[in-house]
């Protein structure tokens, strides 16, 4: 017998007995709680659920903004956030595929430094290959995603410990004072503080967490003098050179890098699944052009049109790499800015409801008296990260290394607002209009 929590008002919580062992679980509609959630939101369960990995709504942030924001702003705010979430996740798919594809290219350069010359189109083809594998998996093996991810978690933890131990044992030691007092201002900001803040975005992207163990490689002799050589590595990924410098073996560096590659490819499987469902959900609420086609579900209960569009988007964006990897990075990093916007807006709506005493939905978990403080601190940090995500990596960038996120983000916001007033507002009503009040 499990004890779950039912939320009453904003802070009071009532215990509810819930026996999951005696509950009937339908293959299509899930548990009784799942069916109740879908009924409350006025939705029909069309997609095939995956055991224990379903969320109450595929829409995510734009759905909750529609429910939690002030009534007069619900439709407009949820529509704009829906656009940003869709484009953000589509850009995230292209970005993760690009990282995995070019990491494979980097491994080739590491093992064949004298014969292999990296070309942009090589990375593009590898990116398309990674994206195609993710689509294949999400089409034919989607049921096995939870099991595979559970296994990858074990591999991830094992690789983390293994890489950390290897670098700790093999990297030459240097003085502690050098490790903790010597800093590198690679962007030329003439301020370690601003240089750190300008690079904060990489620290908040969960996908980059897989290379945390590589930071032990900073314990190299004469790290400052070696850094330029490391950053100029033909692999495109400096940590590969750090692995090689520590182990003195291309094979060992390759094995450690393969673990990171495995994490990237596996994360891409989940990102493709998320992006396609986000696209499907927003189209189901008629927030996009050609919504009926995007929201179509195949006979095997998968949003195949949304999955195919996600693959095509990644493939088309990867073509930009042939001309400029910097331009591609600027476009795909739109996902960071877009998703940060949705987090700020959705948590901001929670702050408004808690501050005004407006009721919240029943839930199985409550932050209690800490809710408002945690929400405010979260938004403060997110705004901080959002602002610095638009900063270039140096104070005087030229066109080739400029961070064009602010331009791309602005174009997306202006386009979504324009489309809303021209057409979207006549079809889109917002998820909250479908919600059934079960008081």
Short mmCIF file of C-alpha atoms in Angstrom, two decimals:
data_model
loop_
_atom_site.label_atom_id
_atom_site.label_comp_id
_atom_site.label_asym_id
_atom_site.label_seq_id
_atom_site.Cartn_x
_atom_site.Cartn_y
_atom_site.Cartn_z
CA UNK A 1 0.00 0.00 0.00
CA UNK A 2 1.45 3.36 -1.04
CA UNK A 3 0.73 6.69 0.59
CA UNK A 4 0.39 9.52 -1.90
CA UNK A 5 -0.37 13.16 -1.35
CA UNK A 6 -3.35 15.18 -2.47
CA UNK A 7 -2.83 18.93 -2.58
CA UNK A 8 -5.48 21.17 -1.08
CA UNK A 9 -5.20 24.88 -1.80
CA UNK A 10 -1.59 25.99 -1.90
CA UNK A 11 0.04 24.48 1.15
CA UNK A 12 -2.25 21.99 2.84
CA UNK A 13 -1.66 18.37 1.93
CA UNK A 14 -3.95 15.44 2.56
CA UNK A 15 -2.76 11.82 2.56
CA UNK A 16 -4.61 9.50 0.22
CA UNK A 17 -4.37 5.71 0.25
CA UNK A 18 -3.57 4.28 -3.14
CA UNK A 19 -3.03 0.59 -3.80
CA UNK A 20 -1.07 0.31 -7.06
CA UNK A 21 -0.85 -3.49 -6.83
CA UNK A 22 -4.58 -4.02 -7.20
CA UNK A 23 -5.03 -1.48 -9.96
CA UNK A 24 -5.89 -2.49 -13.50
CA UNK A 25 -3.31 -1.17 -15.98
CA UNK A 26 -4.55 -0.90 -19.53
CA UNK A 27 -1.95 -1.20 -22.29
CA UNK A 28 -3.35 1.80 -24.16
CA UNK A 29 -4.67 4.09 -21.42
CA UNK A 30 -2.39 3.25 -18.49
CA UNK A 31 -3.50 3.35 -14.86
CA UNK A 32 -6.72 4.71 -13.39
CA UNK A 33 -4.80 7.83 -12.34
CA UNK A 34 -3.55 8.25 -15.92
CA UNK A 35 -7.08 7.98 -17.24
CA UNK A 36 -8.32 10.48 -14.66
CA UNK A 37 -5.56 12.92 -15.63
CA UNK A 38 -6.38 12.67 -19.33
CA UNK A 39 -10.09 13.07 -18.61
CA UNK A 40 -9.48 16.14 -16.47
CA UNK A 41 -7.51 17.74 -19.30
CA UNK A 42 -10.19 16.90 -21.85
CA UNK A 43 -7.76 14.82 -23.92
CA UNK A 44 -8.00 11.41 -25.56
CA UNK A 45 -5.09 9.01 -25.02
CA UNK A 46 -3.79 8.51 -28.56
CA UNK A 47 -0.13 7.67 -28.01
CA UNK A 48 1.10 4.35 -26.71
CA UNK A 49 2.17 4.75 -23.07
CA UNK A 50 5.51 3.45 -21.85
CA UNK A 51 5.40 1.89 -18.40
CA UNK A 52 6.17 4.33 -15.59
CA UNK A 53 7.51 6.97 -17.97
CA UNK A 54 4.36 8.87 -18.87
CA UNK A 55 3.79 12.47 -17.93
CA UNK A 56 0.27 13.78 -17.31
CA UNK A 57 0.45 15.87 -20.49
CA UNK A 58 2.66 15.76 -23.55
CA UNK A 59 2.39 19.53 -23.90
CA UNK A 60 4.60 20.29 -20.93
CA UNK A 61 5.34 23.91 -20.09
CA UNK A 62 2.91 25.60 -22.47
CA UNK A 63 0.08 23.47 -21.05
CA UNK A 64 0.86 24.40 -17.45
CA UNK A 65 1.28 28.06 -18.39
CA UNK A 66 -2.19 27.87 -19.90
CA UNK A 67 -3.55 26.50 -16.62
CA UNK A 68 -1.57 28.53 -14.10
CA UNK A 69 -1.20 31.99 -15.64
CA UNK A 70 -3.68 34.85 -15.06
CA UNK A 71 -6.86 34.18 -17.02
CA UNK A 72 -6.58 37.15 -19.37
CA UNK A 73 -3.05 36.14 -20.40
CA UNK A 74 -3.49 32.35 -20.61
CA UNK A 75 -4.10 32.07 -24.33
CA UNK A 76 -1.36 34.42 -25.52
CA UNK A 77 1.38 33.31 -23.11
CA UNK A 78 0.81 29.60 -23.68
CA UNK A 79 0.81 30.12 -27.45
CA UNK A 80 4.16 31.95 -27.50
CA UNK A 81 5.70 29.44 -25.09
CA UNK A 82 4.35 26.60 -27.22
CA UNK A 83 6.21 27.95 -30.24
CA UNK A 84 9.41 28.40 -28.25
CA UNK A 85 9.19 24.89 -26.80
CA UNK A 86 8.57 23.31 -30.20
CA UNK A 87 11.43 25.16 -31.88
CA UNK A 88 13.65 24.75 -28.83
CA UNK A 89 13.29 20.98 -28.79
CA UNK A 90 13.69 20.74 -32.56
CA UNK A 91 16.92 22.70 -32.25
CA UNK A 92 17.95 20.45 -29.37
CA UNK A 93 17.56 17.39 -31.58
CA UNK A 94 19.80 18.90 -34.24
CA UNK A 95 22.31 19.96 -31.58
CA UNK A 96 22.56 16.55 -29.89
CA UNK A 97 22.82 14.77 -33.25
CA UNK A 98 25.52 17.23 -34.32
CA UNK A 99 27.51 16.69 -31.12
CA UNK A 100 27.36 12.92 -31.45
CA UNK A 101 28.16 12.97 -35.17
CA UNK A 102 31.14 15.29 -34.85
CA UNK A 103 32.37 13.36 -31.82
CA UNK A 104 32.60 10.30 -34.07
CA UNK A 105 34.50 12.47 -36.52
CA UNK A 106 36.80 13.54 -33.69
CA UNK A 107 37.51 9.92 -32.79
CA UNK A 108 38.53 9.25 -36.39
CA UNK A 109 40.89 12.25 -36.26
CA UNK A 110 42.32 11.03 -32.95
CA UNK A 111 43.14 7.58 -34.29
CA UNK A 112 44.28 8.67 -37.76
CA UNK A 113 45.96 12.05 -37.20
CA UNK A 114 48.28 11.76 -40.20
CA UNK A 115 45.84 10.55 -42.83
CA UNK A 116 42.42 11.93 -41.95
CA UNK A 117 41.47 15.51 -42.85
CA UNK A 118 38.16 16.54 -41.22
CA UNK A 119 35.64 18.10 -43.58
CA UNK A 120 32.34 19.78 -42.79
CA UNK A 121 30.35 17.41 -44.96
CA UNK A 122 31.77 14.44 -43.05
CA UNK A 123 30.26 15.80 -39.86
CA UNK A 124 26.98 16.50 -41.65
CA UNK A 125 26.65 12.92 -42.90
CA UNK A 126 27.48 11.54 -39.46
CA UNK A 127 24.94 13.91 -37.90
CA UNK A 128 22.23 12.70 -40.28
CA UNK A 129 23.20 9.11 -39.47
CA UNK A 130 22.83 9.69 -35.72
CA UNK A 131 19.47 11.41 -36.27
CA UNK A 132 18.28 8.56 -38.50
CA UNK A 133 19.21 6.00 -35.83
CA UNK A 134 17.23 7.96 -33.23
CA UNK A 135 14.19 8.01 -35.53
CA UNK A 136 14.51 4.28 -36.22
CA UNK A 137 14.70 3.58 -32.50
CA UNK A 138 11.72 5.80 -31.68
CA UNK A 139 9.70 4.11 -34.41
CA UNK A 140 10.42 0.43 -33.87
CA UNK A 141 12.01 0.13 -30.41
CA UNK A 142 10.27 2.87 -28.43
CA UNK A 143 8.86 0.38 -25.93
CA UNK A 144 12.36 -0.57 -24.85
CA UNK A 145 13.55 2.99 -24.14
CA UNK A 146 13.01 2.83 -20.34
CA UNK A 147 14.90 -0.46 -20.06
CA UNK A 148 17.79 0.76 -22.19
CA UNK A 149 18.03 4.03 -20.31
CA UNK A 150 18.12 2.17 -16.99
CA UNK A 151 21.03 0.10 -18.29
CA UNK A 152 22.78 3.20 -19.60
CA UNK A 153 22.50 4.79 -16.17
CA UNK A 154 24.59 1.95 -14.77
CA UNK A 155 27.10 2.34 -17.61
CA UNK A 156 27.19 6.10 -17.06
CA UNK A 157 27.99 5.75 -13.37
CA UNK A 158 30.58 3.06 -14.05
CA UNK A 159 32.23 5.13 -16.78
CA UNK A 160 32.28 8.19 -14.54
CA UNK A 161 34.14 6.32 -11.81
CA UNK A 162 36.42 4.58 -14.32
CA UNK A 163 37.43 7.76 -16.17
CA UNK A 164 37.89 9.65 -12.92
CA UNK A 165 40.11 6.92 -11.48
CA UNK A 166 42.14 6.65 -14.69
CA UNK A 167 42.84 10.37 -14.90
CA UNK A 168 43.57 10.57 -11.19
CA UNK A 169 46.11 7.75 -11.42
CA UNK A 170 47.81 8.65 -14.70
CA UNK A 171 47.74 12.44 -14.92
CA UNK A 172 50.94 14.12 -13.69
CA UNK A 173 50.47 16.00 -10.44
CA UNK A 174 51.00 19.73 -10.09
CA UNK A 175 50.97 22.01 -7.09
CA UNK A 176 47.62 22.57 -5.37
CA UNK A 177 48.15 26.31 -5.47
CA UNK A 178 48.27 26.16 -9.27
CA UNK A 179 45.06 24.16 -9.49
CA UNK A 180 43.04 26.46 -7.26
CA UNK A 181 44.53 29.85 -8.09
CA UNK A 182 45.45 29.74 -11.78
CA UNK A 183 42.63 30.70 -14.15
CA UNK A 184 42.38 31.10 -17.90
CA UNK A 185 40.51 33.93 -19.61
CA UNK A 186 40.16 32.35 -23.03
CA UNK A 187 37.65 34.92 -24.27
CA UNK A 188 39.83 37.94 -23.60
CA UNK A 189 37.32 39.62 -21.29
CA UNK A 190 40.09 40.83 -18.96
CA UNK A 191 37.88 39.66 -16.12
CA UNK A 192 37.70 36.11 -14.83
CA UNK A 193 34.24 36.83 -13.43
CA UNK A 194 32.72 37.94 -16.74
CA UNK A 195 34.57 35.19 -18.58
CA UNK A 196 33.03 32.63 -16.24
CA UNK A 197 29.55 34.10 -16.58
CA UNK A 198 29.80 34.26 -20.38
CA UNK A 199 30.49 30.53 -20.40
CA UNK A 200 27.85 29.58 -17.84
CA UNK A 201 25.49 28.23 -20.49
CA UNK A 202 27.53 25.08 -21.03
CA UNK A 203 27.24 24.29 -17.34
CA UNK A 204 23.45 24.26 -17.41
CA UNK A 205 23.05 21.97 -20.40
CA UNK A 206 22.46 18.51 -18.91
CA UNK A 207 23.84 16.79 -21.98
CA UNK A 208 27.30 18.09 -21.18
CA UNK A 209 27.26 16.48 -17.73
CA UNK A 210 28.71 13.27 -19.15
CA UNK A 211 32.18 14.80 -19.45
CA UNK A 212 32.36 15.92 -15.80
CA UNK A 213 35.11 13.40 -15.01
CA UNK A 214 37.28 14.95 -17.72
CA UNK A 215 37.83 18.02 -15.55
CA UNK A 216 40.34 16.02 -13.54
CA UNK A 217 42.58 16.41 -16.59
CA UNK A 218 43.31 19.98 -15.55
CA UNK A 219 45.87 18.46 -13.19
CA UNK A 220 48.46 18.43 -15.95
CA UNK A 221 51.95 19.80 -15.64
CA UNK A 222 52.21 23.28 -17.17
CA UNK A 223 48.50 23.27 -17.87
CA UNK A 224 48.53 26.90 -18.98
CA UNK A 225 51.12 26.33 -21.69
CA UNK A 226 49.43 23.14 -22.89
CA UNK A 227 45.95 24.66 -23.08
CA UNK A 228 46.35 26.33 -26.47
CA UNK A 229 47.49 23.04 -28.01
CA UNK A 230 44.56 21.22 -26.44
CA UNK A 231 42.01 23.76 -27.67
CA UNK A 232 43.52 23.59 -31.17
CA UNK A 233 43.03 19.83 -31.34
CA UNK A 234 41.94 18.58 -34.80
CA UNK A 235 39.42 16.32 -33.05
CA UNK A 236 37.27 19.35 -32.24
CA UNK A 237 36.88 18.09 -28.66
CA UNK A 238 39.69 19.15 -26.29
CA UNK A 239 38.87 16.51 -23.69
CA UNK A 240 39.95 13.80 -26.16
CA UNK A 241 43.43 15.30 -26.16
CA UNK A 242 43.36 15.50 -22.37
CA UNK A 243 42.50 11.81 -22.25
CA UNK A 244 45.35 11.08 -24.65
CA UNK A 245 47.85 13.24 -22.77
CA UNK A 246 47.00 11.47 -19.53
CA UNK A 247 47.04 7.88 -20.82
CA UNK A 248 49.59 8.29 -23.67
CA UNK A 249 47.40 5.87 -25.60
CA UNK A 250 45.01 6.61 -28.46
CA UNK A 251 43.16 3.36 -27.70
CA UNK A 252 42.58 4.31 -24.06
CA UNK A 253 41.50 7.83 -25.00
CA UNK A 254 39.13 6.33 -27.57
CA UNK A 255 37.55 3.95 -25.06
CA UNK A 256 36.92 6.77 -22.58
CA UNK A 257 35.52 8.98 -25.33
CA UNK A 258 33.24 6.20 -26.56
CA UNK A 259 31.46 6.22 -23.21
CA UNK A 260 30.69 9.91 -23.70
CA UNK A 261 29.57 9.19 -27.27
CA UNK A 262 27.26 6.47 -25.97
CA UNK A 263 25.70 8.93 -23.52
CA UNK A 264 25.19 11.48 -26.30
CA UNK A 265 23.55 9.01 -28.65
CA UNK A 266 21.29 7.66 -25.90
CA UNK A 267 20.31 11.18 -24.84
CA UNK A 268 19.46 11.90 -28.46
CA UNK A 269 16.97 9.03 -28.41
CA UNK A 270 15.10 10.70 -25.57
CA UNK A 271 15.40 14.16 -27.11
CA UNK A 272 13.87 12.97 -30.39
CA UNK A 273 11.04 11.33 -28.45
CA UNK A 274 10.46 14.54 -26.48
CA UNK A 275 10.68 16.87 -29.48
CA UNK A 276 8.26 14.85 -31.58
CA UNK A 277 5.72 14.63 -28.73
CA UNK A 278 6.05 18.36 -28.07
CA UNK A 279 5.37 19.04 -31.75
CA UNK A 280 2.44 16.61 -31.70
CA UNK A 281 0.90 18.16 -28.57
CA UNK A 282 1.08 21.75 -29.78
CA UNK A 283 -0.35 20.73 -33.15
CA UNK A 284 -3.14 18.84 -31.39
CA UNK A 285 -4.07 22.13 -29.73
CA UNK A 286 -3.98 23.79 -33.19
CA UNK A 287 -1.02 26.01 -32.41
CA UNK A 288 0.87 25.39 -35.66
CA UNK A 289 0.27 25.69 -39.39
CA UNK A 290 -0.89 22.32 -40.83
CA UNK A 291 -1.75 21.20 -37.29
CA UNK A 292 -3.99 18.36 -38.46
CA UNK A 293 -1.12 16.73 -40.34
CA UNK A 294 1.42 17.23 -37.54
CA UNK A 295 -0.99 15.79 -34.95
CA UNK A 296 -1.82 12.66 -36.94
CA UNK A 297 -1.17 9.40 -35.07
CA UNK A 298 -0.24 6.20 -36.91
CA UNK A 299 -1.84 2.81 -36.42
CA UNK A 300 0.93 1.80 -34.04
CA UNK A 301 -0.04 4.73 -31.76
CA UNK A 302 3.01 6.85 -32.61
CA UNK A 303 3.09 10.46 -33.88
CA UNK A 304 4.95 9.39 -37.02
CA UNK A 305 4.50 12.67 -38.89
CA UNK A 306 5.99 14.58 -35.97
CA UNK A 307 8.87 12.09 -35.72
CA UNK A 308 9.62 12.39 -39.45
CA UNK A 309 9.53 16.20 -39.30
CA UNK A 310 11.93 16.09 -36.35
CA UNK A 311 14.37 14.03 -38.41
CA UNK A 312 14.04 16.28 -41.47
CA UNK A 313 14.65 19.36 -39.32
CA UNK A 314 17.85 17.87 -37.89
CA UNK A 315 19.03 16.79 -41.34
CA UNK A 316 18.39 20.19 -42.93
CA UNK A 317 20.05 22.09 -40.09
CA UNK A 318 23.09 19.81 -40.27
CA UNK A 319 23.67 20.98 -43.85
CA UNK A 320 24.64 24.38 -42.43
CA UNK A 321 27.74 22.71 -40.96
CA UNK A 322 29.15 22.35 -44.48
CA UNK A 323 29.43 26.12 -44.67
CA UNK A 324 29.89 27.14 -41.03
CA UNK A 325 29.87 25.13 -37.82
CA UNK A 326 29.55 28.40 -35.89
CA UNK A 327 26.32 29.29 -37.68
CA UNK A 328 24.92 25.83 -36.95
CA UNK A 329 25.83 26.12 -33.27
CA UNK A 330 24.06 29.49 -33.10
CA UNK A 331 20.88 28.06 -34.57
CA UNK A 332 20.82 24.86 -32.55
CA UNK A 333 21.65 26.67 -29.31
CA UNK A 334 18.29 28.40 -29.71
CA UNK A 335 17.03 25.40 -27.75
CA UNK A 336 18.78 26.65 -24.61
CA UNK A 337 17.28 30.15 -24.82
CA UNK A 338 13.84 28.90 -25.79
CA UNK A 339 13.60 26.33 -23.01
CA UNK A 340 14.95 28.76 -20.42
CA UNK A 341 12.15 31.12 -21.46
CA UNK A 342 9.55 28.43 -20.93
CA UNK A 343 10.96 27.55 -17.50
CA UNK A 344 10.97 31.19 -16.43
CA UNK A 345 7.40 31.69 -17.59
CA UNK A 346 5.98 28.46 -16.14
CA UNK A 347 7.67 28.87 -12.74
CA UNK A 348 6.71 32.54 -12.80
CA UNK A 349 3.07 31.47 -13.12
CA UNK A 350 3.54 29.24 -10.07
CA UNK A 351 4.95 32.21 -8.17
CA UNK A 352 1.89 34.27 -9.11
CA UNK A 353 -0.49 31.58 -7.90
CA UNK A 354 1.36 31.05 -4.64
CA UNK A 355 1.72 34.79 -4.05
CA UNK A 356 -1.97 35.50 -4.67
CA UNK A 357 -3.20 32.39 -2.88
CA UNK A 358 -4.80 30.96 -6.02
CA UNK A 359 -5.45 27.19 -5.77
CA UNK A 360 -3.05 24.66 -7.25
CA UNK A 361 -3.90 21.30 -8.74
CA UNK A 362 -3.93 18.11 -6.62
CA UNK A 363 -0.46 16.58 -6.61
CA UNK A 364 1.51 13.64 -5.22
CA UNK A 365 4.31 15.90 -4.02
CA UNK A 366 4.37 19.31 -2.39
CA UNK A 367 7.18 21.76 -1.65
CA UNK A 368 5.12 22.98 1.29
CA UNK A 369 6.23 26.22 2.90
CA UNK A 370 9.43 26.19 0.82
CA UNK A 371 7.55 26.36 -2.47
CA UNK A 372 7.47 30.12 -2.98
CA UNK A 373 11.09 30.66 -1.92
CA UNK A 374 12.35 27.89 -4.20
CA UNK A 375 10.28 29.17 -7.11
CA UNK A 376 11.63 32.71 -6.70
CA UNK A 377 15.25 31.57 -6.41
CA UNK A 378 14.80 29.33 -9.46
CA UNK A 379 13.47 32.16 -11.60
CA UNK A 380 16.25 34.48 -10.40
CA UNK A 381 18.91 32.00 -11.51
CA UNK A 382 17.13 31.23 -14.79
CA UNK A 383 16.90 34.92 -15.70
CA UNK A 384 20.58 35.28 -14.90
CA UNK A 385 21.46 32.30 -17.12
CA UNK A 386 19.07 33.48 -19.85
CA UNK A 387 20.78 36.87 -20.13
CA UNK A 388 24.29 35.45 -20.29
CA UNK A 389 23.29 32.79 -22.81
CA UNK A 390 23.21 35.59 -25.39
CA UNK A 391 26.77 36.72 -24.64
CA UNK A 392 29.53 35.97 -27.17
CA UNK A 393 32.60 34.11 -25.96
CA UNK A 394 34.75 37.23 -26.40
CA UNK A 395 34.02 40.96 -26.06
CA UNK A 396 35.03 41.78 -29.64
CA UNK A 397 33.74 38.92 -31.81
CA UNK A 398 33.74 39.04 -35.58
CA UNK A 399 30.90 37.67 -37.71
CA UNK A 400 32.32 34.14 -37.75
CA UNK A 401 32.34 33.68 -33.96
CA UNK A 402 29.48 36.00 -33.00
CA UNK A 403 26.72 34.56 -30.83
CA UNK A 404 23.71 35.15 -33.08
CA UNK A 405 21.23 33.71 -30.58
CA UNK A 406 19.71 37.09 -29.77
CA UNK A 407 18.88 37.68 -33.44
CA UNK A 408 17.47 34.19 -34.01
CA UNK A 409 15.52 34.25 -30.76
CA UNK A 410 14.10 37.67 -31.61
CA UNK A 411 13.02 36.53 -35.07
CA UNK A 412 11.25 33.48 -33.61
CA UNK A 413 9.42 35.55 -30.98
CA UNK A 414 8.39 38.23 -33.50
CA UNK A 415 7.23 35.60 -35.99
CA UNK A 416 5.19 33.69 -33.39
CA UNK A 417 3.54 36.88 -32.14
CA UNK A 418 2.76 38.00 -35.69
CA UNK A 419 1.35 34.60 -36.63
CA UNK A 420 -0.73 34.58 -33.45
CA UNK A 421 -2.49 37.83 -34.31
CA UNK A 422 -2.84 37.02 -38.01
CA UNK A 423 -4.16 33.49 -37.67
CA UNK A 424 -3.27 31.59 -34.51
CA UNK A 425 -5.75 33.37 -32.24
CA UNK A 426 -8.64 32.25 -34.43
CA UNK A 427 -7.86 28.54 -34.00
CA UNK A 428 -5.82 28.22 -30.81
CA UNK A 429 -7.78 28.40 -27.57
CA UNK A 430 -5.21 27.00 -25.15
CA UNK A 431 -5.22 23.70 -23.24
CA UNK A 432 -6.98 25.25 -20.25
CA UNK A 433 -10.18 25.50 -22.29
CA UNK A 434 -10.30 21.71 -22.50
CA UNK A 435 -9.70 21.18 -18.80
CA UNK A 436 -12.60 19.77 -16.83
CA UNK A 437 -13.14 21.27 -13.42
CA UNK A 438 -13.32 18.27 -11.12
CA UNK A 439 -14.07 20.05 -7.85
#
